[in-house]
Short mmCIF file of C-alpha atoms in Angstrom, two decimals:
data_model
loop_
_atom_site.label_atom_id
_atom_site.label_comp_id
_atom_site.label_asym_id
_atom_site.label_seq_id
_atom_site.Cartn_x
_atom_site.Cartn_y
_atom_site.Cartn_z
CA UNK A 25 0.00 0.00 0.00
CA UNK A 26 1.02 3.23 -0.75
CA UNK A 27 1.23 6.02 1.21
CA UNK A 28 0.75 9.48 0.31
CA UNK A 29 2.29 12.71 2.21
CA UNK A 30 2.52 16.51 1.88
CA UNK A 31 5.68 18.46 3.67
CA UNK A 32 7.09 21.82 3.68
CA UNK A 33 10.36 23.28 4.23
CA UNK A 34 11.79 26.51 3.92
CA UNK A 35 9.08 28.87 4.56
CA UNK A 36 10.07 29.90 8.26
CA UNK A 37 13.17 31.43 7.04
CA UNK A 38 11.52 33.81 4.36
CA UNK A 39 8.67 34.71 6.43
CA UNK A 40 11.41 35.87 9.53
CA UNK A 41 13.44 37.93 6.98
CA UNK A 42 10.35 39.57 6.06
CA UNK A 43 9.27 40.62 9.33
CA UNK A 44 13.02 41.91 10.30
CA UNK A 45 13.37 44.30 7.24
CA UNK A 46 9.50 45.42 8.21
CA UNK A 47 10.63 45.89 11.58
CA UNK A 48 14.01 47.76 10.52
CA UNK A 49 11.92 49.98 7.78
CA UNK A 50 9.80 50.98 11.36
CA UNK A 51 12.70 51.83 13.15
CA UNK A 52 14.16 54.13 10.61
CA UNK A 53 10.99 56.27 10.18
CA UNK A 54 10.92 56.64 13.86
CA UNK A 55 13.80 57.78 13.93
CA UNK A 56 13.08 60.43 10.63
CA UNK A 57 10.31 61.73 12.76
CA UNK A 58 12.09 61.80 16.01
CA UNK A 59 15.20 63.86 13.97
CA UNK A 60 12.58 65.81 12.48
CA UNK A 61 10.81 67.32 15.50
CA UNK A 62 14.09 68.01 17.25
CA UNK A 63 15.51 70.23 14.63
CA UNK A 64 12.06 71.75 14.99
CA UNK A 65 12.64 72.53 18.16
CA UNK A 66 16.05 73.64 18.38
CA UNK A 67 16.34 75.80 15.24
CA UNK A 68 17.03 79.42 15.32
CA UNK A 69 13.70 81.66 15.64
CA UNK A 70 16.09 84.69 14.09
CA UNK A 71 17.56 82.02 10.85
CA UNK A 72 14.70 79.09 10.65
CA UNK A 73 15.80 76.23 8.60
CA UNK A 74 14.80 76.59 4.95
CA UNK A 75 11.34 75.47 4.80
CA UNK A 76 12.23 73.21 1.33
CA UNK A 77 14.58 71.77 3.77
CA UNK A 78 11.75 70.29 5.41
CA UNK A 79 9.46 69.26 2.55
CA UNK A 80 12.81 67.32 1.55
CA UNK A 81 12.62 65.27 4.36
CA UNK A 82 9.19 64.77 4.84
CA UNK A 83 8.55 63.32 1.15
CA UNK A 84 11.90 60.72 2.41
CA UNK A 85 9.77 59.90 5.45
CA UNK A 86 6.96 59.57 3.37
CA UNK A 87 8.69 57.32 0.96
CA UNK A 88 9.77 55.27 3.47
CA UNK A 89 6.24 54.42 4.93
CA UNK A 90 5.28 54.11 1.25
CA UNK A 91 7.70 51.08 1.26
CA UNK A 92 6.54 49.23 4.64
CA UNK A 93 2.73 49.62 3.20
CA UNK A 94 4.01 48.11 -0.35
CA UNK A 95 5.71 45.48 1.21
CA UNK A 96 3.50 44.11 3.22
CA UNK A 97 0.95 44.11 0.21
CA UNK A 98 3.46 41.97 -1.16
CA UNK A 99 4.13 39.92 1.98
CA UNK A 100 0.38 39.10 1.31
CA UNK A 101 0.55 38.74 -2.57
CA UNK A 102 3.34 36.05 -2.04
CA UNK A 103 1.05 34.23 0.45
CA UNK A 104 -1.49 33.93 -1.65
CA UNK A 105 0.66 32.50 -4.70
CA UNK A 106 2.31 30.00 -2.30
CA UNK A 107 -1.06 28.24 -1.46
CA UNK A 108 -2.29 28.12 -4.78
CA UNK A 109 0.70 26.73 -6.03
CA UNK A 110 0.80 24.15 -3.72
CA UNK A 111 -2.99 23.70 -3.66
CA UNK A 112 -2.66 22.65 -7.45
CA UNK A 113 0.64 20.08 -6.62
CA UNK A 114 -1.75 18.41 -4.41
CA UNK A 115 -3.50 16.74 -7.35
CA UNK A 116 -0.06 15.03 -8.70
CA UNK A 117 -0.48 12.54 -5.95
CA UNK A 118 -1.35 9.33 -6.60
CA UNK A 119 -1.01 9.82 -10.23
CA UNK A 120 1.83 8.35 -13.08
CA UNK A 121 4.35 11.09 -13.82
CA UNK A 122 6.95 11.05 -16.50
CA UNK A 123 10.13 12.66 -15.63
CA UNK A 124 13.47 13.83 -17.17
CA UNK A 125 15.91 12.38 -15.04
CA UNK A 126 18.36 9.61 -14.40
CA UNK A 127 17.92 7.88 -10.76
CA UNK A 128 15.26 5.35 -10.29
CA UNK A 129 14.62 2.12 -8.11
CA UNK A 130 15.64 -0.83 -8.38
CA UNK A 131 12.88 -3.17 -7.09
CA UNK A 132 12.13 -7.23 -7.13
CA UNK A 133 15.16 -6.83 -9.59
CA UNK A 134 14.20 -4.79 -12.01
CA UNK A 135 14.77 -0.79 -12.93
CA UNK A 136 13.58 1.04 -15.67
CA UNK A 137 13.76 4.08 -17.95
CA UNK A 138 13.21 6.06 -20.90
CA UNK A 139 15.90 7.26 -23.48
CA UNK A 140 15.49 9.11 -26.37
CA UNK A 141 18.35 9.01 -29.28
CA UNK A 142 18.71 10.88 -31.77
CA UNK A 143 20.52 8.23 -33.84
CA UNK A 144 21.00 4.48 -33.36
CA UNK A 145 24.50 3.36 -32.63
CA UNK A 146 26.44 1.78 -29.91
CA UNK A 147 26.44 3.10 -26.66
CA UNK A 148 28.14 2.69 -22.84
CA UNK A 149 26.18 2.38 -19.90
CA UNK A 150 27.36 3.08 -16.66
CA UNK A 151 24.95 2.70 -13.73
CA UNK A 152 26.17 3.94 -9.73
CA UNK A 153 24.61 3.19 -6.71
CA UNK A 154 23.86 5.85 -4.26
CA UNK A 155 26.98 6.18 -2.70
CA UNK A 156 27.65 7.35 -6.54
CA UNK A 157 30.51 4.34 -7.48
CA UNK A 158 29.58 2.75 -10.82
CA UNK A 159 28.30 -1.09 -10.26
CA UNK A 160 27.51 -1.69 -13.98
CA UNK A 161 28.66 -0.75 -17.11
CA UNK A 162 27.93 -2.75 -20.61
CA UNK A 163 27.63 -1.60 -24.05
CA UNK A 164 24.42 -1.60 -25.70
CA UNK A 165 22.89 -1.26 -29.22
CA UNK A 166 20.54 1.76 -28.94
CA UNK A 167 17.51 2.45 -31.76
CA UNK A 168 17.20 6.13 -32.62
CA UNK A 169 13.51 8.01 -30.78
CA UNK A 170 12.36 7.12 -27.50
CA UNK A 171 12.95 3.65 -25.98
CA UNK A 172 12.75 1.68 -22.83
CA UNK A 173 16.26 0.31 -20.85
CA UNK A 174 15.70 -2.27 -18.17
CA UNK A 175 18.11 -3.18 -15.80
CA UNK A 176 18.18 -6.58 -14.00
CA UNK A 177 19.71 -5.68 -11.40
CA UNK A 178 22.97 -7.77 -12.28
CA UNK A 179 26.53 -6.20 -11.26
CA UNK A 180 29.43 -6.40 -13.53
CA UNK A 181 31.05 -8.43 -11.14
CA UNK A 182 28.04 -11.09 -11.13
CA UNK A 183 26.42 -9.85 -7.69
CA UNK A 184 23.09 -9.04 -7.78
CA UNK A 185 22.45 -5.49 -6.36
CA UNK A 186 19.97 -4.99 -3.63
CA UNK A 187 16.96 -2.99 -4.22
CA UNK A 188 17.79 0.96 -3.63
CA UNK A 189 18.26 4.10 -6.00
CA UNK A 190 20.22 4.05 -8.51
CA UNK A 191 21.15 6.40 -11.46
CA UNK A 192 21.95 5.57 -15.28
CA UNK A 193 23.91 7.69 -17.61
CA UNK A 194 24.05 6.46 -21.59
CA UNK A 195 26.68 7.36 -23.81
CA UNK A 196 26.70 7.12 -27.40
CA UNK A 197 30.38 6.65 -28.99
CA UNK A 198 31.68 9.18 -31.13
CA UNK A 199 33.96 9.02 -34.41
CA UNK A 200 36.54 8.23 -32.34
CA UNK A 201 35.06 5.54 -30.36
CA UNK A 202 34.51 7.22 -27.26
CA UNK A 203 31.05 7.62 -25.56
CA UNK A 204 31.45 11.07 -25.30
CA UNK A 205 27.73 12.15 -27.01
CA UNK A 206 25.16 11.99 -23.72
CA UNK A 207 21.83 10.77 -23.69
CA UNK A 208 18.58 11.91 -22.49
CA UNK A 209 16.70 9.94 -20.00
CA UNK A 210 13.58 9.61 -18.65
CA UNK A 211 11.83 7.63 -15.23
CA UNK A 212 8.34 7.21 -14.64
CA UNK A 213 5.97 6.19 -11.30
CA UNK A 214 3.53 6.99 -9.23
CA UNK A 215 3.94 10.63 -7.00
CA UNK A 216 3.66 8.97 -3.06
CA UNK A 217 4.47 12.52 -1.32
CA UNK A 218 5.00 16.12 -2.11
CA UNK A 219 7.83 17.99 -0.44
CA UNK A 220 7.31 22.19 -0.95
CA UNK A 221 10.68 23.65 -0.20
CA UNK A 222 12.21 27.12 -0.93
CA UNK A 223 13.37 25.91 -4.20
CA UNK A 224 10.24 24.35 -5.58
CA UNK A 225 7.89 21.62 -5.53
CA UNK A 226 9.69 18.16 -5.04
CA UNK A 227 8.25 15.05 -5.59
CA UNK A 228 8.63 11.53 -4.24
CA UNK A 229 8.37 8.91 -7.08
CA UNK A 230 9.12 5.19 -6.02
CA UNK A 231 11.54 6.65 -3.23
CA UNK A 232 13.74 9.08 -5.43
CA UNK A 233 12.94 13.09 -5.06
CA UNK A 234 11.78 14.57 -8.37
CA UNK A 235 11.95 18.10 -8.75
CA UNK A 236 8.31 19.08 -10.22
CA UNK A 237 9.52 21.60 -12.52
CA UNK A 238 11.05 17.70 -14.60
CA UNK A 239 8.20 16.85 -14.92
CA UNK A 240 7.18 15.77 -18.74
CA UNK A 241 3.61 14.34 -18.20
CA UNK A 242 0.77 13.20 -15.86
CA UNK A 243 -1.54 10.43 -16.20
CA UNK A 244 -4.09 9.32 -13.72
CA UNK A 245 -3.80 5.83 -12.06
CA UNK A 246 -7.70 4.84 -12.44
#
């Protein structure tokens, strides 16, 4: 059974920057008016301080209130956009995504994905665990437009590898014969959580975080 979830991250941080610049933009107009007043105060009766003098400062003041008004409008604005983001990366759970990407699991000894050449040839594959030290590497005849790679699972020493992430990279062999001309590729699964952080939208496909904006297409599961 699979289980869905929805986290956040990152927002705390934002939201406490925000209220220390409003906080500082406070400060600094309380200060305009407290400067303000005082050279009211003290100035000479016999020379006053030129009155455009004044109308200088006030339309600074003025300015600066103008900027804690606009933004906490914006403060608000941002709010707004957050939760509708998020409201409409809600729906991507429990559905089939297709994903640019690499690193997929490797599960009851299989793993899967998508490539897409623009040529057939020869190619090296080179696939790396999680701890990122390559376990696998064959060469393989690839057809040109999109096509499926499975993976048994099988190490190039003859182990078989337990299940876990792991991450493919395809290289097609140049003139010279080295596979120096990359790839695309492509994983697919179904979304089990949602993770909002400051960067984005990330989502969980089979165990391995997706990034939301990768994304290539959604399908529903019923």
């Amino acid at each position: 059974m699979v289980t869905s979830s929805i986290t956040g991250s990152g927002g705390s941080s934002g939201s406490g920057s925000s209220i220390t610049s409003m906080s500082a933009l406070s400060n600094n107009y309380e200060l305009f008016l407290s400067i303000l007043t005082t050279q009211i105060k003290n100035q000479d009766p016999l020379d006053p301080m030129d009155s455009s003098k004044y109308t200088e400062q006030l339309v600074q003041y003025s300015s600066v209130e103008q900027q804690i008004k606009t933004n906490d409008q914006l403060g608000d604005l941002l709010g707004v956009m957050a939760a509708t983001t998020a409201s409409s990366y809600v729906s991507y759970l429990g559905t089939n995504v297709v994903a640019s990407g690499a690193t997929t699991q490797l599960s009851d000894g299989e793993a899967n994905w998508t490539y897409d050449s623009p040529s057939s040839g020869k190619a090296k594959i080179e696939i790396r665990n999680e701890l990122g030290a390559v376990i696998y590497t064959a060469d393989a005849d690839l057809s040109s437009g999109r096509n499926a790679y499975t993976w048994d699972g099988k190490t190039t020493a003859g182990s078989t590898a337990p299940d876990g992430n792991y991450t493919i990279s395809i290289g097609r062999y140049d003139e010279k014969g080295n596979p120096s001309i990359p790839v695309a590729t492509e994983v697919s699964g179904t979304v089990e959580g949602i993770e909002f952080t400051s960067s984005g939208a990330v989502l969980t496909v089979g165990g391995v975080r997706i990034p939301a904006s990768a994304v290539i297409s959604v399908n529903s599961t019923s």
